[in-house]
Coordinates of C-alpha atoms in Angstrom, one line a residue:
M672 CA 8.1 13.8 6.9
T673 CA 11.3 11.8 7.7
D674 CA 14.3 12.8 5.6
F675 CA 15.0 9.3 4.2
A676 CA 17.8 10.5 1.9
A677 CA 19.8 11.3 5.0
L678 CA 19.5 7.8 6.5
L679 CA 21.2 6.0 3.6
Q680 CA 24.6 7.4 2.6
P681 CA 27.5 6.3 0.3
D682 CA 30.3 4.6 2.3
R683 CA 33.4 6.6 1.7
G684 CA 35.3 5.2 4.7
Q685 CA 33.9 7.6 7.2
P686 CA 33.8 6.6 10.9
A687 CA 30.9 4.2 11.6
R688 CA 30.1 1.2 13.9
D689 CA 29.9 -2.2 12.4
I690 CA 26.8 -4.4 12.2
H691 CA 27.5 -8.1 12.0
V692 CA 24.5 -9.9 10.4
V693 CA 25.1 -13.6 10.9
H694 CA 22.9 -16.4 9.6
P695 CA 22.1 -19.1 12.2
D696 CA 23.8 -21.7 10.1
A697 CA 27.0 -19.7 10.1
Y698 CA 26.9 -18.5 13.7
A699 CA 29.1 -21.2 15.2
A700 CA 31.9 -20.6 12.7
W701 CA 31.6 -16.8 13.1
L702 CA 31.8 -17.1 16.9
A703 CA 34.8 -19.3 16.8
A704 CA 36.7 -16.7 14.8
Q705 CA 36.0 -13.9 17.4
P706 CA 38.4 -12.7 20.1
A707 CA 37.8 -13.7 23.7
R708 CA 36.2 -10.4 24.6
V709 CA 33.5 -10.9 21.9
R710 CA 32.8 -14.5 22.9
A711 CA 32.4 -13.3 26.6
A712 CA 30.0 -10.6 25.6
V713 CA 28.0 -13.0 23.5
A714 CA 27.8 -15.5 26.3
A715 CA 26.7 -12.8 28.8
N716 CA 23.9 -11.8 26.5
K717 CA 22.8 -15.5 26.2
V718 CA 23.1 -15.5 22.5
T719 CA 22.5 -19.0 21.2
G720 CA 22.5 -18.4 17.5
K721 CA 18.8 -18.3 17.1
P722 CA 17.1 -15.8 14.7
G723 CA 16.6 -12.5 16.4
N724 CA 19.5 -12.9 18.9
R725 CA 21.5 -9.7 19.3
A726 CA 24.3 -8.4 21.4
I727 CA 26.6 -5.4 21.7
L728 CA 30.2 -6.5 20.9
P729 CA 33.0 -4.7 22.7
G730 CA 35.9 -3.4 20.6
E731 CA 39.5 -2.7 21.6
G732 CA 38.9 0.8 22.9
A733 CA 36.6 1.9 25.7
D734 CA 34.1 3.6 23.3
D735 CA 34.6 1.1 20.6
W736 CA 31.7 -1.3 20.0
A737 CA 29.8 -3.1 17.2
M738 CA 26.4 -4.8 16.9
L739 CA 25.6 -8.5 16.3
L740 CA 22.3 -9.6 14.8
V741 CA 21.5 -13.2 14.1
C742 CA 19.1 -13.2 11.2
D743 CA 17.8 -15.8 8.8
E744 CA 16.0 -13.3 6.5
P745 CA 17.3 -13.5 2.9
L746 CA 19.2 -10.7 1.2
A747 CA 16.1 -9.8 -0.7
S748 CA 14.1 -9.1 2.4
P749 CA 13.6 -5.4 3.2
W750 CA 13.1 -6.3 6.9
R751 CA 16.4 -8.0 7.4
I752 CA 17.9 -5.4 9.7
A753 CA 14.8 -3.2 10.3
S754 CA 14.8 -4.0 14.0
L755 CA 18.2 -2.3 14.3
G756 CA 17.2 0.8 12.4
D757 CA 14.7 1.4 15.1
G758 CA 16.7 0.3 18.2
L759 CA 20.2 1.5 17.8
P760 CA 21.5 4.8 19.2
E761 CA 22.0 7.9 17.0
G762 CA 25.0 7.6 14.8
S763 CA 26.5 6.0 11.7
Y764 CA 26.7 2.3 10.9
R765 CA 27.8 0.0 8.2
L766 CA 27.4 -3.7 7.5
A767 CA 30.6 -5.5 8.6
D768 CA 33.1 -6.9 6.1
G769 CA 31.5 -5.1 3.1
A770 CA 28.4 -7.3 3.3
P771 CA 25.9 -6.4 0.5
L772 CA 23.0 -4.3 1.7
G773 CA 20.4 -5.9 -0.7
A774 CA 16.9 -4.6 -0.1
A775 CA 17.5 -3.9 3.6
G776 CA 17.9 -0.2 3.1
L777 CA 14.2 0.2 2.8
G778 CA 13.5 -1.4 6.1
W779 CA 16.3 0.5 7.8
C780 CA 14.6 3.8 6.6
L781 CA 11.0 2.8 7.4
A782 CA 12.0 1.7 10.9
Q783 CA 12.8 5.3 11.7
H784 CA 9.5 6.7 10.5
R785 CA 6.7 7.6 12.9
F786 CA 3.3 9.1 12.4
T787 CA 3.5 12.3 14.5
R788 CA 0.6 14.4 13.3
Y789 CA -1.2 14.2 16.7
R790 CA 1.7 13.8 19.1
K791 CA 5.2 15.1 19.6
P792 CA 7.9 13.0 17.9
D793 CA 10.6 11.3 19.9
V794 CA 14.0 13.1 20.0
T795 CA 16.2 10.2 18.9
G796 CA 18.6 11.4 16.3
P797 CA 19.0 9.6 12.9
R798 CA 20.7 6.2 12.5
V799 CA 22.6 6.6 9.3
L800 CA 23.6 3.5 7.3
L801 CA 26.6 3.6 5.0
T802 CA 26.6 1.4 2.0
G803 CA 28.7 0.6 -1.0
D804 CA 25.5 -0.2 -2.9
V805 CA 25.3 3.5 -4.0
A806 CA 23.1 2.7 -7.1
G807 CA 20.3 1.4 -4.9
I808 CA 20.1 4.4 -2.5
E809 CA 17.8 6.6 -4.5
E810 CA 15.3 3.8 -5.2
A811 CA 15.2 2.7 -1.6
T812 CA 14.6 6.2 -0.3
R813 CA 11.8 6.7 -2.9
L814 CA 10.1 3.6 -1.9
A815 CA 10.5 4.6 1.8
A816 CA 9.0 8.0 1.2
A817 CA 6.0 6.6 -0.8
T818 CA 5.3 4.0 1.8
A819 CA 5.6 6.4 4.7
H820 CA 3.3 8.9 3.0
L821 CA 0.8 6.1 2.4
R822 CA 0.9 5.1 6.0
D823 CA 0.5 8.7 7.1
L824 CA -2.6 9.2 4.9
V825 CA -4.2 6.0 6.3
D826 CA -3.4 6.9 9.9
T827 CA -4.9 10.4 9.6
G828 CA -8.3 10.8 11.3
A829 CA -11.3 11.2 9.0
S830 CA -12.0 14.6 10.5
D831 CA -8.7 15.7 8.9
L832 CA -8.8 13.7 5.7
G833 CA -11.9 13.8 3.5
P834 CA -12.5 13.9 -0.2
A835 CA -11.2 17.5 -0.4
E836 CA -7.9 16.5 1.2
L837 CA -7.5 13.6 -1.2
E838 CA -8.1 16.1 -4.0
A839 CA -5.4 18.3 -2.5
E840 CA -3.0 15.3 -2.4
A841 CA -3.6 14.7 -6.1
D842 CA -3.2 18.4 -6.9
A843 CA 0.1 18.6 -5.1
L844 CA 1.3 15.5 -6.9
A845 CA 0.3 16.9 -10.3
R846 CA 2.1 20.2 -9.6
L847 CA 5.3 18.4 -8.5
H848 CA 5.5 16.3 -11.7
G849 CA 3.9 18.5 -14.3
A850 CA 0.8 16.3 -14.6
T851 CA -2.8 17.5 -15.2
A852 CA -5.4 17.1 -12.5
T853 CA -9.1 17.3 -13.0
V854 CA -12.0 16.9 -10.6
T855 CA -15.7 16.1 -11.3
R856 CA -18.2 17.1 -8.7
G857 CA -21.8 18.4 -8.3
D858 CA -24.2 18.1 -11.1
A859 CA -21.6 16.8 -13.5
L860 CA -20.8 14.0 -11.0
A861 CA -24.5 13.1 -10.5
T862 CA -25.0 12.9 -14.3
G863 CA -21.7 11.3 -15.4
Y864 CA -20.9 9.1 -12.3
P865 CA -24.2 8.3 -10.7
M866 CA -22.9 5.6 -8.3
I867 CA -20.2 7.8 -6.9
H868 CA -22.7 10.6 -6.4
A869 CA -25.3 8.2 -4.8
V870 CA -22.8 6.8 -2.3
G871 CA -21.5 10.3 -1.3
Q872 CA -24.5 12.5 -1.5
A873 CA -25.4 12.3 2.2
A874 CA -22.1 13.8 3.4
S875 CA -21.8 17.4 4.4
K876 CA -21.1 20.0 1.7
D877 CA -17.5 20.3 2.6
R878 CA -17.1 16.5 2.2
A879 CA -19.1 16.3 -1.0
P880 CA -18.3 13.3 -3.4
R881 CA -16.0 13.7 -6.4
L882 CA -14.0 11.9 -9.0
I883 CA -10.3 12.9 -8.9
E884 CA -8.2 12.3 -12.0
L885 CA -4.5 12.8 -12.9
E886 CA -2.9 12.3 -16.3
W887 CA 0.8 12.3 -16.9
G888 CA 3.3 11.1 -19.5
D889 CA 3.8 10.8 -23.2
V890 CA 0.6 10.1 -25.1
A891 CA 2.5 7.8 -27.4
H892 CA 3.4 5.5 -24.5
P893 CA 1.2 2.6 -23.3
R894 CA -1.7 3.8 -21.2
V895 CA -2.0 2.5 -17.6
A896 CA -4.9 3.3 -15.3
I897 CA -4.4 3.1 -11.6
V898 CA -7.7 3.3 -9.6
G899 CA -8.0 3.7 -5.8
K900 CA -11.0 3.4 -3.6
G901 CA -11.3 6.7 -1.7
V902 CA -14.0 6.1 1.0
C903 CA -12.7 8.6 3.5
F904 CA -15.0 7.2 6.2
D905 CA -17.5 4.4 6.0
S906 CA -20.3 4.4 8.5
G907 CA -21.9 1.6 6.6
G908 CA -24.7 4.0 5.5
L909 CA -28.2 3.1 6.5
D910 CA -27.0 -0.5 6.9
I911 CA -24.9 1.0 9.6
K912 CA -21.9 -0.8 11.0
P913 CA -21.6 -1.6 14.7
S914 CA -19.1 0.5 16.7
A915 CA -16.4 -2.1 16.5
G916 CA -16.8 -2.3 12.7
M917 CA -16.6 1.4 12.4
R918 CA -13.5 1.9 14.6
L919 CA -11.0 1.6 11.8
M920 CA -13.0 3.0 8.9
K921 CA -10.8 6.0 8.6
K922 CA -8.6 3.5 6.6
D923 CA -11.3 2.8 4.0
M924 CA -9.5 5.3 1.7
G925 CA -6.4 2.9 1.9
G926 CA -6.9 2.0 -1.8
A927 CA -6.6 5.7 -2.7
A928 CA -3.5 6.0 -0.6
H929 CA -2.0 3.1 -2.5
A930 CA -2.9 4.6 -5.9
L931 CA -1.4 8.0 -5.0
A932 CA 1.8 6.3 -3.7
L933 CA 2.1 4.2 -6.9
A934 CA 1.5 7.2 -9.1
A935 CA 4.2 9.1 -7.3
L936 CA 6.7 6.3 -7.8
V937 CA 5.8 6.0 -11.5
M938 CA 6.4 9.7 -12.1
Q939 CA 9.5 9.9 -10.1
A940 CA 11.0 7.0 -12.1
R941 CA 9.7 8.5 -15.3
L942 CA 8.5 5.2 -16.5
K943 CA 7.6 5.0 -20.2
L944 CA 3.8 4.9 -19.8
R945 CA 0.8 7.2 -20.0
L946 CA -0.5 7.4 -16.5
H947 CA -4.2 7.8 -15.7
L948 CA -4.9 8.0 -11.9
L949 CA -8.5 7.8 -10.8
I950 CA -9.8 8.2 -7.2
P951 CA -13.5 8.2 -6.5
A952 CA -13.6 10.1 -3.2
V953 CA -16.6 9.9 -0.9
E954 CA -17.8 9.7 2.6
N955 CA -20.5 7.0 3.2
A956 CA -22.5 9.0 5.6
I957 CA -26.1 8.9 7.0
A958 CA -28.6 11.7 6.4
G959 CA -32.1 12.1 5.0
N960 CA -30.8 11.9 1.5
A961 CA -28.6 8.8 2.0
F962 CA -29.0 6.1 -0.6
R963 CA -31.1 3.2 0.6
P964 CA -31.3 -0.5 0.5
G965 CA -33.6 -1.4 -2.4
D966 CA -32.7 1.7 -4.5
V967 CA -31.8 0.9 -8.1
L968 CA -28.8 2.9 -9.1
A969 CA -27.8 4.1 -12.6
T970 CA -24.2 3.7 -13.6
R971 CA -21.8 5.4 -16.0
K972 CA -21.7 2.2 -18.1
G973 CA -25.5 2.1 -18.5
L974 CA -26.1 -0.9 -16.3
T975 CA -28.5 -0.7 -13.4
V976 CA -27.6 -1.9 -9.9
E977 CA -30.1 -2.9 -7.2
N978 CA -28.5 -1.7 -3.9
T979 CA -28.9 -4.6 -1.5
N980 CA -26.4 -3.3 1.1
T981 CA -25.3 0.3 1.6
D982 CA -22.2 -1.1 3.4
A983 CA -21.0 -2.6 0.0
E984 CA -20.4 0.9 -1.3
G985 CA -16.8 0.6 -2.4
R986 CA -17.6 -1.6 -5.4
L987 CA -20.2 1.0 -6.5
I988 CA -17.8 3.9 -6.7
L989 CA -15.1 1.7 -8.3
G990 CA -17.6 0.6 -10.9
D991 CA -18.0 4.1 -12.2
A992 CA -14.3 4.8 -12.0
L993 CA -13.4 1.6 -13.8
T994 CA -15.8 2.5 -16.5
K995 CA -14.1 5.9 -17.0
A996 CA -10.7 4.2 -17.0
A997 CA -11.8 1.8 -19.7
E998 CA -12.9 4.6 -21.9
G999 CA -9.3 5.5 -22.5
T1000 CA -8.6 2.0 -23.9
P1001 CA -5.8 1.4 -21.5
D1002 CA -3.2 -1.4 -21.9
L1003 CA -3.5 -2.1 -18.2
I1004 CA -5.8 -1.3 -15.3
L1005 CA -4.7 -1.8 -11.6
D1006 CA -7.1 -1.1 -8.8
F1007 CA -6.5 -1.0 -5.1
A1008 CA -9.4 -1.2 -2.6
T1009 CA -10.0 -2.0 1.1
L1010 CA -13.0 -3.8 -0.3
T1011 CA -14.2 -6.9 1.7
G1012 CA -14.0 -8.3 5.1
A1013 CA -14.3 -11.7 3.4
A1014 CA -10.7 -11.3 2.0
R1015 CA -9.4 -10.7 5.5
V1016 CA -11.2 -13.7 6.9
A1017 CA -9.7 -15.9 4.1
L1018 CA -6.2 -14.5 4.0
G1019 CA -5.6 -12.3 7.0
P1020 CA -4.0 -8.8 6.9
D1021 CA -0.7 -9.6 5.1
L1022 CA -2.0 -11.1 1.8
P1023 CA -4.0 -8.9 -0.5
A1024 CA -6.6 -11.0 -2.3
T1025 CA -5.6 -10.5 -5.9
F1026 CA -7.9 -11.1 -8.9
V1027 CA -6.4 -10.9 -12.4
Q1028 CA -8.3 -11.0 -15.7
D1029 CA -5.2 -11.8 -17.9
E1030 CA -3.0 -14.8 -17.4
G1031 CA 0.2 -13.1 -18.6
L1032 CA -0.5 -10.2 -16.3
A1033 CA -1.1 -12.6 -13.4
A1034 CA 2.2 -14.4 -14.0
D1035 CA 4.1 -11.2 -14.2
L1036 CA 2.4 -9.6 -11.2
L1037 CA 3.0 -12.6 -8.9
A1038 CA 6.6 -12.9 -10.1
A1039 CA 7.1 -9.2 -9.3
A1040 CA 5.5 -9.7 -5.9
D1041 CA 7.9 -12.5 -5.1
A1042 CA 10.9 -10.5 -6.3
A1043 CA 9.9 -7.5 -4.2
R1044 CA 9.1 -9.6 -1.1
D1045 CA 5.6 -8.0 -1.1
P1046 CA 3.4 -11.1 -1.2
L1047 CA 0.1 -11.3 -3.1
W1048 CA -2.4 -14.3 -3.2
R1049 CA -4.3 -14.9 -6.4
M1050 CA -8.0 -15.6 -6.0
P1051 CA -10.3 -16.9 -8.7
L1052 CA -12.7 -14.9 -10.8
W1053 CA -15.0 -17.9 -10.6
D1054 CA -17.6 -17.7 -13.3
G1055 CA -19.8 -20.1 -11.5
Y1056 CA -20.6 -17.5 -8.8
D1057 CA -21.6 -14.8 -11.4
D1058 CA -25.2 -15.8 -11.0
M1059 CA -25.1 -14.6 -7.4
L1060 CA -25.2 -11.1 -8.8
K1061 CA -28.6 -11.6 -10.4
S1062 CA -31.3 -9.1 -9.4
D1063 CA -35.1 -9.5 -9.9
V1064 CA -35.5 -5.8 -10.7
A1065 CA -32.2 -4.6 -12.2
D1066 CA -29.2 -5.8 -14.2
M1067 CA -27.4 -6.9 -11.0
V1068 CA -27.1 -6.5 -7.3
N1069 CA -24.1 -5.1 -5.5
A1070 CA -24.0 -7.6 -2.6
P1071 CA -25.5 -11.1 -2.9
D1072 CA -27.4 -12.6 0.1
G1073 CA -25.8 -15.2 2.2
G1074 CA -22.2 -14.0 2.4
F1075 CA -20.7 -16.8 0.5
A1076 CA -17.5 -16.0 -1.5
G1077 CA -17.7 -12.3 -0.6
A1078 CA -14.3 -11.3 -2.0
I1079 CA -14.9 -13.2 -5.2
T1080 CA -18.4 -11.8 -5.8
A1081 CA -17.1 -8.3 -5.2
A1082 CA -14.4 -8.8 -7.8
L1083 CA -17.0 -10.3 -10.2
F1084 CA -19.1 -7.1 -9.7
L1085 CA -16.1 -5.0 -10.6
R1086 CA -15.4 -7.2 -13.6
R1087 CA -18.7 -6.1 -15.1
F1088 CA -17.2 -2.6 -15.6
V1089 CA -13.9 -3.7 -17.2
P1090 CA -13.8 -4.6 -21.0
A1091 CA -13.2 -8.4 -21.5
G1092 CA -10.0 -7.9 -23.4
T1093 CA -8.4 -5.4 -21.0
P1094 CA -5.6 -6.7 -18.7
W1095 CA -6.9 -5.9 -15.2
A1096 CA -5.8 -6.7 -11.7
H1097 CA -7.8 -6.0 -8.6
L1098 CA -6.1 -5.9 -5.2
D1099 CA -8.4 -6.3 -2.2
T1100 CA -5.9 -4.9 0.4
F1101 CA -6.3 -4.3 4.1
A1102 CA -4.0 -1.2 4.3
W1103 CA -3.6 -1.7 8.1
R1104 CA -1.1 -3.6 10.2
P1105 CA -2.8 -4.8 13.4
T1106 CA 0.4 -5.7 15.2
A1107 CA 3.8 -4.1 15.0
R1108 CA 6.8 -5.8 13.3
P1109 CA 10.3 -4.6 12.7
G1110 CA 10.1 -1.6 10.3
R1111 CA 6.3 -1.9 10.3
P1112 CA 4.5 -0.2 13.2
K1113 CA 0.9 -0.8 14.0
G1114 CA -1.4 1.3 11.8
G1115 CA -1.7 2.1 8.2
D1116 CA 0.6 0.1 5.9
A1117 CA 1.3 -0.7 2.2
Y1118 CA 0.3 -4.1 0.9
G1119 CA 0.9 -4.7 -2.8
L1120 CA 2.5 -1.3 -3.5
R1121 CA 6.0 -2.6 -4.1
A1122 CA 4.7 -5.6 -6.1
A1123 CA 2.7 -3.3 -8.4
Y1124 CA 5.6 -0.9 -8.8
A1125 CA 8.0 -3.8 -9.6
L1126 CA 5.6 -5.0 -12.3
L1127 CA 5.4 -1.5 -13.9
K1128 CA 9.1 -1.1 -13.8
Q1129 CA 9.6 -4.5 -15.4
R1130 CA 7.1 -3.6 -18.2
F1131 CA 7.7 0.1 -18.8
S1132 CA 11.3 1.0 -17.8

């Protein structure tokens, strides 16, 4: 794991190279104030003042140089100088003229993180950023560590990350923070959480399904449940996915990775809440005992579900987990899930489709997302589509025919397992970045994590 604490350091006047971050609107005035050697270097690098332009600026001595970045990202953006965190030589740097760091420390750190489990890391030394914003260093490095660990979990191949490994992650988190971890498996799972059991029963014994729980905090504080979908690999079950659809299904535990990361941030910050983390962990495998299309499944809540698609398994395991979360009468439930392709078709990879049962919670969550520069897009829990969940033989189906409004009907299915008066938000997140951007390599990524953390900080600090 990258030592993020070493990458952001208090500025005590130690030697460092300057980074000039110049807005395009201020570029002409900045350039006019520079000495001739700087203007010549800028011209040689064909810098025109457009966002993304950069150049090495010569100093007075032979080994004296600084860096120019033309940038129109606002101070609140974590990615403002992320491209430099990845591209500069080893050494120490500071923003020129005492410019405020803002949120950019997070991107600076994350730009230097790489997933190296299966290959040798590069040998580039650390790029250390000095800052006068000392108070923000700890929070930035915490967020970087949580995000990087989330990315690493999603990037790990399913052969190395199954339900047992998710259980180990929760155990390690519990030990670190003095929390209590419990796991339900085997006969107790089949009886108490029949949908989790049904989805995962075809997996091999060492990848058997389970419900992982962690509890932390003062029982007198408001109770907050965080639920994460932990499908460690999704073949689609008997409604098997094509090879192209299965290629990235190691990431189908991305909801669990988000939930673990958020729980870690909550406990590190010692927020004044009673945390209940729930991760239904399964592999949706194919074997003689795999659950079948047309099976009618029992649920922890007592409803019956006609299984119309074994590839709509995430909502099944979440239904039982949400039921258990609701039994604690929480003040808030947040769930993260890589749930539907329909959400990606509608909103692409960057915007988690966000469904919220409580208007006050919706307003606070969207405001937190905006402040954290971690965008969410609210989608409707449209009652008019609830009839799509009707079954001829059971209380409901898990996946309506026709494919219309797939993200909405999945959220409406989950809503059946959340008490009407409980504030609840469901984030249908992709957990994967298909193309690299500064500070955000291709692969597993966090979407909605910082927004949810900002919400919890605002409510429970």
